[in-house]
PDB file of C-alpha atoms in Angstrom:
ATOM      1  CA  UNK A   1      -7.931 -21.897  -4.110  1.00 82.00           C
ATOM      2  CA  UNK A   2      -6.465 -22.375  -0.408  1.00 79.00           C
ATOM      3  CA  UNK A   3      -9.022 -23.852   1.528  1.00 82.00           C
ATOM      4  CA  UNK A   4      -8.488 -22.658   5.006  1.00 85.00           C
ATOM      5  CA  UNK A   5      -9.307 -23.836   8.286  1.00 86.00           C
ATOM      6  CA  UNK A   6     -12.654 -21.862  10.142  1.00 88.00           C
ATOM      7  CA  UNK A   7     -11.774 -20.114  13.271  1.00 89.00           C
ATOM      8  CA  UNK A   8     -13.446 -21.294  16.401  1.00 90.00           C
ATOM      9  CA  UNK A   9     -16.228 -18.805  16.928  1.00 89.00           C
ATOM     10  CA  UNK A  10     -16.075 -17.504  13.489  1.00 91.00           C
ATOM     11  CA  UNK A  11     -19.428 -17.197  11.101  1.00 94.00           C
ATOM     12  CA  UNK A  12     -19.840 -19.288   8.265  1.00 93.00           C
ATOM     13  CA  UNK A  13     -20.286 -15.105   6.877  1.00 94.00           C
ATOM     14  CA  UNK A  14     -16.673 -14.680   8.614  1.00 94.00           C
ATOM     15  CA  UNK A  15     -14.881 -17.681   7.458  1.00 95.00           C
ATOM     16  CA  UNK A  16     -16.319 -17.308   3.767  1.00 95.00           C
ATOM     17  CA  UNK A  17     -15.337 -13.371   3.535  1.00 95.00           C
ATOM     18  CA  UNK A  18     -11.682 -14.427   4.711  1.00 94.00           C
ATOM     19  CA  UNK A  19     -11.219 -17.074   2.793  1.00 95.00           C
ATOM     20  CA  UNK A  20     -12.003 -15.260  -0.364  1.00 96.00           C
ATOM     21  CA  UNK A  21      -9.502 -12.290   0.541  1.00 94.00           C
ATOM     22  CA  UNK A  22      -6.684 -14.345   1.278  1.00 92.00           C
ATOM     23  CA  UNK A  23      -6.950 -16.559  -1.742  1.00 94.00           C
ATOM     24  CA  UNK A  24      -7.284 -12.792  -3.970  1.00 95.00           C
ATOM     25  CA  UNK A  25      -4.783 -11.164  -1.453  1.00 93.00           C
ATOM     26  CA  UNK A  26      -2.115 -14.707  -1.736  1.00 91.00           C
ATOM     27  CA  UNK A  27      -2.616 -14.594  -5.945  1.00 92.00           C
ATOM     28  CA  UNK A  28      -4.389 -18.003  -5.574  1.00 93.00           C
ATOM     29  CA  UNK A  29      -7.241 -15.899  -6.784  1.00 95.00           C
ATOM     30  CA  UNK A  30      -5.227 -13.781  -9.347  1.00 94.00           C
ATOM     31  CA  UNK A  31      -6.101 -10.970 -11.119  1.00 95.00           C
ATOM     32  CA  UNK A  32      -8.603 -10.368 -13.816  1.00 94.00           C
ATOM     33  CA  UNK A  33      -9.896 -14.195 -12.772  1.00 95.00           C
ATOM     34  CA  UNK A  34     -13.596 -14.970 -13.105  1.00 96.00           C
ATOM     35  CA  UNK A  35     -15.246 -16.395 -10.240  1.00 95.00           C
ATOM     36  CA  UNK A  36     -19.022 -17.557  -9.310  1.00 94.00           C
ATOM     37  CA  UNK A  37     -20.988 -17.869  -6.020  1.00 94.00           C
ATOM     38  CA  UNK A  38     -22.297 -20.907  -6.934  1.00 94.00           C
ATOM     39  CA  UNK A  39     -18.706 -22.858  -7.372  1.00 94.00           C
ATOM     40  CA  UNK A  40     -17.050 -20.844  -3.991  1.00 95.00           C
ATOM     41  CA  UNK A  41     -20.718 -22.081  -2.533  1.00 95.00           C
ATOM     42  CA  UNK A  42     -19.914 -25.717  -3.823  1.00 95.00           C
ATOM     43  CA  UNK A  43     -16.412 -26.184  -2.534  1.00 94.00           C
ATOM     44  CA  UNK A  44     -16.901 -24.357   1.046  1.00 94.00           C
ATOM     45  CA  UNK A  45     -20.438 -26.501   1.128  1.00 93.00           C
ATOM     46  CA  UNK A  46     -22.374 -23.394   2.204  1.00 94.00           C
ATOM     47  CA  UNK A  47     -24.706 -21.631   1.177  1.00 95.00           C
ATOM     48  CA  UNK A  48     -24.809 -18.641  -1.521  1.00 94.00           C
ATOM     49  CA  UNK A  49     -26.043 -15.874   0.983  1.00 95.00           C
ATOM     50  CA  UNK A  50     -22.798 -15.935   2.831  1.00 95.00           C
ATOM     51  CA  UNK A  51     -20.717 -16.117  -0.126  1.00 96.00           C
ATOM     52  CA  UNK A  52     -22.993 -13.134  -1.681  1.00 95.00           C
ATOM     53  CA  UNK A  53     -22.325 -11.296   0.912  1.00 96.00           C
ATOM     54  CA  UNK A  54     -18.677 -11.368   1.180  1.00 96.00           C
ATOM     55  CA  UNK A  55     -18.930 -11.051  -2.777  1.00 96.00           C
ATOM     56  CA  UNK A  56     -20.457  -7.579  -1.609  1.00 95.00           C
ATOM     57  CA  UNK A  57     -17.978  -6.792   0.685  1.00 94.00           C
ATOM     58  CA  UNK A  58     -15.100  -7.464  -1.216  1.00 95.00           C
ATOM     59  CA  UNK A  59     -16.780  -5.167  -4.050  1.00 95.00           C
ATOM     60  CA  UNK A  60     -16.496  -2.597  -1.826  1.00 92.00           C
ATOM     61  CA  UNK A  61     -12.864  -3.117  -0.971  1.00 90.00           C
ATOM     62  CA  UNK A  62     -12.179  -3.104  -4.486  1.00 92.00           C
ATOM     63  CA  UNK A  63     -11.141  -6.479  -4.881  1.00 95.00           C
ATOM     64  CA  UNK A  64     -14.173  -8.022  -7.100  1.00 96.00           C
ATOM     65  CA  UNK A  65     -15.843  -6.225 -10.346  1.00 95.00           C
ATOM     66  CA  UNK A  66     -19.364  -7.223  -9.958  1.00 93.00           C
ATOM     67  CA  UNK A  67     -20.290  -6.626 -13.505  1.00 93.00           C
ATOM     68  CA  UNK A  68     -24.526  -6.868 -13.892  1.00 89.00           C
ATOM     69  CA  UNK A  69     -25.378  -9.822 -16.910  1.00 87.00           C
ATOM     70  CA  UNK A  70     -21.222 -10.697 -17.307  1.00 91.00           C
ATOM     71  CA  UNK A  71     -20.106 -11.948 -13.979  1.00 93.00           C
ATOM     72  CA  UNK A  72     -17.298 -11.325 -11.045  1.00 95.00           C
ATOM     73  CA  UNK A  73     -13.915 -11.187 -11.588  1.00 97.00           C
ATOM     74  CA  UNK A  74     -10.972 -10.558  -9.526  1.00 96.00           C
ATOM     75  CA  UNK A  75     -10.392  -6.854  -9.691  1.00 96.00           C
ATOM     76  CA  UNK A  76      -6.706  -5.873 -11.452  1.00 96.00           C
ATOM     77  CA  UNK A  77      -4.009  -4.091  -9.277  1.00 94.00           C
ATOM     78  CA  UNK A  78      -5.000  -0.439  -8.950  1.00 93.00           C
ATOM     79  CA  UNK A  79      -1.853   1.325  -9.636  1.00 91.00           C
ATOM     80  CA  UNK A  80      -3.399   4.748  -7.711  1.00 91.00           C
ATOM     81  CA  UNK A  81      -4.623   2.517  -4.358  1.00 91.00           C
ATOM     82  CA  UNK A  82      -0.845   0.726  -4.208  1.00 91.00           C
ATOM     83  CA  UNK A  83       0.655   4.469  -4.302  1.00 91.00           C
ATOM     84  CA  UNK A  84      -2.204   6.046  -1.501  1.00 93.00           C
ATOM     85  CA  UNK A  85      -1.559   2.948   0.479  1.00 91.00           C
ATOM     86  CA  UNK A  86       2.369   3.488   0.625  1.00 90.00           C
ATOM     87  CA  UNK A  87       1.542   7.036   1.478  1.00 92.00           C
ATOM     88  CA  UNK A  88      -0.585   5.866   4.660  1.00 93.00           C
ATOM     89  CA  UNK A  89       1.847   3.658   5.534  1.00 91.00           C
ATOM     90  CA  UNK A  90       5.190   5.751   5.367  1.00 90.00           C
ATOM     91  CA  UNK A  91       3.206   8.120   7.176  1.00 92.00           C
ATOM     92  CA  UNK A  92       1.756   6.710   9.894  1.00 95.00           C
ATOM     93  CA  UNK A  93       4.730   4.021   9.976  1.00 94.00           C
ATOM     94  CA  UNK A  94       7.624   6.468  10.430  1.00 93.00           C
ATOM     95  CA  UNK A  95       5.821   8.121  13.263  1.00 95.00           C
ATOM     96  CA  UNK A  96       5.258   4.366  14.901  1.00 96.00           C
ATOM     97  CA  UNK A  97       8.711   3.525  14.742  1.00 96.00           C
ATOM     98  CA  UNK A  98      10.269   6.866  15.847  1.00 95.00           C
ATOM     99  CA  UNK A  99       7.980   6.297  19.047  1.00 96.00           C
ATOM    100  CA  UNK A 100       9.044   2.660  19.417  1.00 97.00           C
ATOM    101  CA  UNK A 101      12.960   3.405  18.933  1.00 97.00           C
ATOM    102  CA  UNK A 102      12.031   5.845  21.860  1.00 96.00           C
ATOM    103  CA  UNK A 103       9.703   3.194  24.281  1.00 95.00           C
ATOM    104  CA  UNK A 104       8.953  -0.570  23.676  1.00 96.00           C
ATOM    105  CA  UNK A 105       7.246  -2.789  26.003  1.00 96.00           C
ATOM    106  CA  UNK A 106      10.536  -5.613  26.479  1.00 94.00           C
ATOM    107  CA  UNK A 107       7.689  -8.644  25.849  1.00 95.00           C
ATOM    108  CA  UNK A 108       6.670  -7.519  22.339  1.00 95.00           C
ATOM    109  CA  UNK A 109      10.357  -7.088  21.581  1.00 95.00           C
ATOM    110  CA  UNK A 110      10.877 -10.870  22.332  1.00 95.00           C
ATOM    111  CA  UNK A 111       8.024 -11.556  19.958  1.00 95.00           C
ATOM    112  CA  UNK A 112       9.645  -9.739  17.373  1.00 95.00           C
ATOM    113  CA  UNK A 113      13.349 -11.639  17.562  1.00 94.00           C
ATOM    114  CA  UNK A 114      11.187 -14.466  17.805  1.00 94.00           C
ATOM    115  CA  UNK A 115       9.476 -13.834  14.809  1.00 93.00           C
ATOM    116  CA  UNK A 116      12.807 -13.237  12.740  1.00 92.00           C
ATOM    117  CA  UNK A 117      14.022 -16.657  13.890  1.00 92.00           C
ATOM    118  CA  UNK A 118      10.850 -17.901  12.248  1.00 94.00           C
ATOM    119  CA  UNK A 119      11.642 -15.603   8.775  1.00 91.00           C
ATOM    120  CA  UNK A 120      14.965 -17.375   8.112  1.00 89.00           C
ATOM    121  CA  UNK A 121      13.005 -21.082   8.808  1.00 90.00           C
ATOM    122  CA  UNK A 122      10.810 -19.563   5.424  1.00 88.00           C
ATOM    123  CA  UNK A 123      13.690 -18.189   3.431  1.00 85.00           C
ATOM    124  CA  UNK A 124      15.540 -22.150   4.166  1.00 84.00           C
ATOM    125  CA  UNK A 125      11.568 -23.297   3.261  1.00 86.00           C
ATOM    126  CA  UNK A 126      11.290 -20.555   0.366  1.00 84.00           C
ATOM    127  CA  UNK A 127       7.595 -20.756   1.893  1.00 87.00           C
ATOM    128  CA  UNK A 128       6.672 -17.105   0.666  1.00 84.00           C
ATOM    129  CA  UNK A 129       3.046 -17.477   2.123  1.00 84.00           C
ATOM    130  CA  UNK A 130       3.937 -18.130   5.754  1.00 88.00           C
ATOM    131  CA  UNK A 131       7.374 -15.512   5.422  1.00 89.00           C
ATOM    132  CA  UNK A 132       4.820 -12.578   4.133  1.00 89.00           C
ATOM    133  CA  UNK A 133       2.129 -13.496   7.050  1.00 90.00           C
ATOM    134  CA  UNK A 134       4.743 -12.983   9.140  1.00 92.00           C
ATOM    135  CA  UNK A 135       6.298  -9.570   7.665  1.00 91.00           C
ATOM    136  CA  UNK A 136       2.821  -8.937   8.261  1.00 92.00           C
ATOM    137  CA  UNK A 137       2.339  -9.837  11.611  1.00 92.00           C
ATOM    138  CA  UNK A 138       6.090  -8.032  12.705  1.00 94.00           C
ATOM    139  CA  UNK A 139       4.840  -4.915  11.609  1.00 94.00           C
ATOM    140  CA  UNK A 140       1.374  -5.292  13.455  1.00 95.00           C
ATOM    141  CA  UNK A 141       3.600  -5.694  16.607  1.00 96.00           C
ATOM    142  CA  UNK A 142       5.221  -2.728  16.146  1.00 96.00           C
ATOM    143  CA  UNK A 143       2.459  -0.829  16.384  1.00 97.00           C
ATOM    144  CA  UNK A 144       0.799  -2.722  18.863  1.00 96.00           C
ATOM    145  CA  UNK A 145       4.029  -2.249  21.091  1.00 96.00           C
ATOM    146  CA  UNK A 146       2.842   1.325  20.758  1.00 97.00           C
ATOM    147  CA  UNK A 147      -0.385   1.033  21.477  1.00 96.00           C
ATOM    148  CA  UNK A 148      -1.891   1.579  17.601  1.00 96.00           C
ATOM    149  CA  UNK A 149      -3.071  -1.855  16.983  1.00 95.00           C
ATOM    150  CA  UNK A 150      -6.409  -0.012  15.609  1.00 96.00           C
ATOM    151  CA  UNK A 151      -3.928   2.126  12.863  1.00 96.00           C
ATOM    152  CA  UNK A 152      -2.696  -0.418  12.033  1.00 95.00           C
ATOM    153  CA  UNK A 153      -5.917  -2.833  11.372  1.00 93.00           C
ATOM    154  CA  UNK A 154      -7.027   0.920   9.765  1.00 92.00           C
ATOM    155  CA  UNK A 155      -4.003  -0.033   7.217  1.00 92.00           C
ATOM    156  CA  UNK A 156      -4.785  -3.964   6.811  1.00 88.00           C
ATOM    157  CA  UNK A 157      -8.229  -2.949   5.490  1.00 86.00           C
ATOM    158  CA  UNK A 158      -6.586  -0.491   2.450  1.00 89.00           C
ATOM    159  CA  UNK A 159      -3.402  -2.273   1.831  1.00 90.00           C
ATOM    160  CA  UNK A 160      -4.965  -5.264  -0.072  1.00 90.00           C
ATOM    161  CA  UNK A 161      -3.588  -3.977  -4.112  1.00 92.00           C
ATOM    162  CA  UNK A 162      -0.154  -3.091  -1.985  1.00 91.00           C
ATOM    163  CA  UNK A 163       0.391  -6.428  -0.821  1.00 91.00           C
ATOM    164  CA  UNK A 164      -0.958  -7.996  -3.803  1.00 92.00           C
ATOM    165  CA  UNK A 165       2.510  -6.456  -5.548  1.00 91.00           C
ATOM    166  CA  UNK A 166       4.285  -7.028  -2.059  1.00 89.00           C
ATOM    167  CA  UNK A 167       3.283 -11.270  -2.728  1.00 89.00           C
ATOM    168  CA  UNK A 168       3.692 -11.231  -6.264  1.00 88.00           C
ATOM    169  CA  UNK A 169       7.301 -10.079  -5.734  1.00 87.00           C
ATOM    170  CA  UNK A 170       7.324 -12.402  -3.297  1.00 85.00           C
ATOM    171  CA  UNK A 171       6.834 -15.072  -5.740  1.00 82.00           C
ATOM    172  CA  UNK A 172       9.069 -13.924  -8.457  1.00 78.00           C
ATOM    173  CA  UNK A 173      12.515 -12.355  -6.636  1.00 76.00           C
ATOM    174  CA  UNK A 174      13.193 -15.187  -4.098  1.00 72.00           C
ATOM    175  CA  UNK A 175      16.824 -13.766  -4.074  1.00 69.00           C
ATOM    176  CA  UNK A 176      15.965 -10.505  -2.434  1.00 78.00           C
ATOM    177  CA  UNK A 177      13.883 -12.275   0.445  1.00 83.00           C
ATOM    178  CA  UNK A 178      17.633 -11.989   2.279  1.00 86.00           C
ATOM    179  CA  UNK A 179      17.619  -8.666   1.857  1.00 87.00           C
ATOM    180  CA  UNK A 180      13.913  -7.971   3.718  1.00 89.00           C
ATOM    181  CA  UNK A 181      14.962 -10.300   6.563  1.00 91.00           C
ATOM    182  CA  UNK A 182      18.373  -7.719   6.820  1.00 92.00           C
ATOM    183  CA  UNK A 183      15.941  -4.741   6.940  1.00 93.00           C
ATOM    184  CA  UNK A 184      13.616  -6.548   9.185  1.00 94.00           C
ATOM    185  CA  UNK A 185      16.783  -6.986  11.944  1.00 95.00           C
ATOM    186  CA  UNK A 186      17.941  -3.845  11.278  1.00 96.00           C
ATOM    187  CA  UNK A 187      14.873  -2.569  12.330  1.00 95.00           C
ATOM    188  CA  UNK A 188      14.759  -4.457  15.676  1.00 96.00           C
ATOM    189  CA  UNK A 189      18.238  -3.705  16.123  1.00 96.00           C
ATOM    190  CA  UNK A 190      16.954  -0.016  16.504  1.00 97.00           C
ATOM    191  CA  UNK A 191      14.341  -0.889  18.303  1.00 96.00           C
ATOM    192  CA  UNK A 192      16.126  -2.662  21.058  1.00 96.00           C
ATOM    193  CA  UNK A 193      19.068   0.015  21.138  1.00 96.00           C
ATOM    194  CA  UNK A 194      16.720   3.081  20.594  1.00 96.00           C
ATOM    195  CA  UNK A 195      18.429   4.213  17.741  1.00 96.00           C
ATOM    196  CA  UNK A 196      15.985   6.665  15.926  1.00 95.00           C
ATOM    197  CA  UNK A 197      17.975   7.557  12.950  1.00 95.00           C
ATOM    198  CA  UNK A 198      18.613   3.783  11.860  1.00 95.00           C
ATOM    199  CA  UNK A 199      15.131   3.056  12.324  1.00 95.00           C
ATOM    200  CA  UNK A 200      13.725   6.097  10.112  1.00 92.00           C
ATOM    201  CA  UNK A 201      16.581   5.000   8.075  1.00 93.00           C
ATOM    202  CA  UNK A 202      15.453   1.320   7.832  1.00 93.00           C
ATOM    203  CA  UNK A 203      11.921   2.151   7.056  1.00 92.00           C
ATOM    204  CA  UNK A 204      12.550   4.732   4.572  1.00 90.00           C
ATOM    205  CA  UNK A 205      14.255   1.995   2.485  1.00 88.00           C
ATOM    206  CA  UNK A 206      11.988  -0.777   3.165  1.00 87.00           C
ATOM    207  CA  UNK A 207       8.916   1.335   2.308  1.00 85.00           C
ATOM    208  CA  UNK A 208      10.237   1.901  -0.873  1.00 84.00           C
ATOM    209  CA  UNK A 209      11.314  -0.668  -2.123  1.00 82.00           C
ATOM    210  CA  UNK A 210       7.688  -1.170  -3.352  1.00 81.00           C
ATOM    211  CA  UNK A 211       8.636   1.259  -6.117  1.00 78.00           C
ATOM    212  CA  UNK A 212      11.460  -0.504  -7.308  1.00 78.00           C
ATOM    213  CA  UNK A 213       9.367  -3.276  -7.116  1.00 81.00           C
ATOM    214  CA  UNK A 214       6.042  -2.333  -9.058  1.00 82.00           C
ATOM    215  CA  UNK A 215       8.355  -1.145 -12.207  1.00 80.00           C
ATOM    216  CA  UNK A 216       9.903  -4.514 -12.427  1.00 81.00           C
ATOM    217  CA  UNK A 217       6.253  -6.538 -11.794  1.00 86.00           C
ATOM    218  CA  UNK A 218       4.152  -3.662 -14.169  1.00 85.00           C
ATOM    219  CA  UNK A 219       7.291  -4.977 -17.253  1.00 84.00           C
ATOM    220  CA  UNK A 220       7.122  -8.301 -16.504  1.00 84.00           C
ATOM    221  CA  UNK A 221       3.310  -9.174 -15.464  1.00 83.00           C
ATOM    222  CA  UNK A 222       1.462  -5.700 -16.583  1.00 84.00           C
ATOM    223  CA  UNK A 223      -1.681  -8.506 -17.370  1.00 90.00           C
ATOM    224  CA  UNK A 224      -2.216  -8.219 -13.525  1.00 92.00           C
ATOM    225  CA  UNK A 225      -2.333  -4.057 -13.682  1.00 93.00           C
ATOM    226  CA  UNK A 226      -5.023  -1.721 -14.728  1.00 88.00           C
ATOM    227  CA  UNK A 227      -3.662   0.487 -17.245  1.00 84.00           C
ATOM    228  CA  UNK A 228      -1.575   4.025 -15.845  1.00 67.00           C
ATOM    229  CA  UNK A 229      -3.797   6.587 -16.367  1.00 57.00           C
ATOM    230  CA  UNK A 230      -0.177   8.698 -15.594  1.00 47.00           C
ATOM    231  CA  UNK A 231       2.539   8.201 -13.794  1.00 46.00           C
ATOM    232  CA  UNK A 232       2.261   9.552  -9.844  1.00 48.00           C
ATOM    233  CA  UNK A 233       4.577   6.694  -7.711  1.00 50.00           C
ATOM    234  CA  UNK A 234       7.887   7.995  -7.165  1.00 51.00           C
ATOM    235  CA  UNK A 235      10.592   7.373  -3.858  1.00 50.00           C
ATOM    236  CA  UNK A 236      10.417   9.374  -1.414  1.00 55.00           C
ATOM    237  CA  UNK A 237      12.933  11.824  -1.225  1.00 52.00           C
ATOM    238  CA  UNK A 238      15.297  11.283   1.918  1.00 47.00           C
TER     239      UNK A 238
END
């Protein structure tokens, strides 16, 4: 696992639940993996309480199976939760960027060129941790730039199997990082000329592209997936 540094002001409770999600989130912790308090207790030199309690947590986020007299494990990729998460997101999303082509504040638009400039450095890195944190953190500008910083932490808390697939493509297609960092420009292209159709457009494609995505990752790494109950994740029509 990524050890990570603790916050100033952050709880040992804090620092232990975030450390575990972003090693299960990053694939350091991948799934269907057996873990223990007592060896997360061991390397983080804490205690088990904290650790049981973000075991707890993380339960209820669906990312551990707490299973009584077997153990914990990693939970698989929830097939169902990556499809209602792309719903939330394409929902709420489109709506976010049709107001920002409309209005952005010009200071959160610097941050966002800015943050491009710092895509490319991880493409020329290939350093697919720090180029996803900062998809990531694009995105959360956008909506903070329209003042929906608390939809969007809404979405942070239910993407976790969606970006599980988003990192573990990621890690596998380093060829089509390119082709995020075009959508990403495209979309603050439309942004800063407050072209509404490209940026609908833009969004449309680069939500989607999560479908494309899971069929290749379910063939090639279907280990990581619970099994389909049936098949409900199709592209949205246009």
């Amino acid at each position: 696992m990524l050890i990570i540094e603790q916050k100033p002001q952050e709880s040992i409770r804090e620092y232990v639940y975030r450390f575990l999600r972003m090693n299960i989130i990053d694939l350091n912790l991948p799934p269907g993996q057996s873990i223990s308090e007592q060896d997360v207790a061991t390397q983080l030199n804490v205690s088990r309480t904290p650790v049981r309690e973000a075991f707890i947590k993380l339960a209820q986020e669906n990312l551990l199976d707490i299973i009584p007299q077997k153990g914990t494990y990693v939970s698989l990729i929830d097939i169902d939760q990556v499809e209602e998460s792309k719903f939330a997101r394409e929902t709420l999303e489109k709506a976010v960027i049709q107001q920002a082509c409309v209005s952005f504040p010009s200071e959160d638009l610097l941050q966002l060129q800015t943050s491009l400039a710092l895509q490319e450095l991880c493409i020329s890195e290939k350093n697919y941790h720090r180029f996803f944190e900062l998809d990531e953190t694009m995105h959360g500008l956008i909506f903070k730039g329209c003042k929906k910083s608390r939809t969007w932490n809404m979405l942070h808390l239910m993407n976790a199997h969606y970006n599980r697939v988003r990192i573990l493509n990621l890690k596998v297609k380093e060829f089509e990082w390119e082709q995020l960092i075009e959508q990403h420009s495209a979309l603050v292209r439309a942004i800063r000329e407050n072209d509404v159709v490209l940026g609908k457009k833009i969004i449309d494609l680069h939500l989607n592209k999560v479908v494309v995505d899971l069929e290749h990752l379910r063939n090639e790494q279907g280990h990581y997936f619970l099994p389909c109950k049936q098949q409900t994740f199709t592209m949205t029509n246009k």
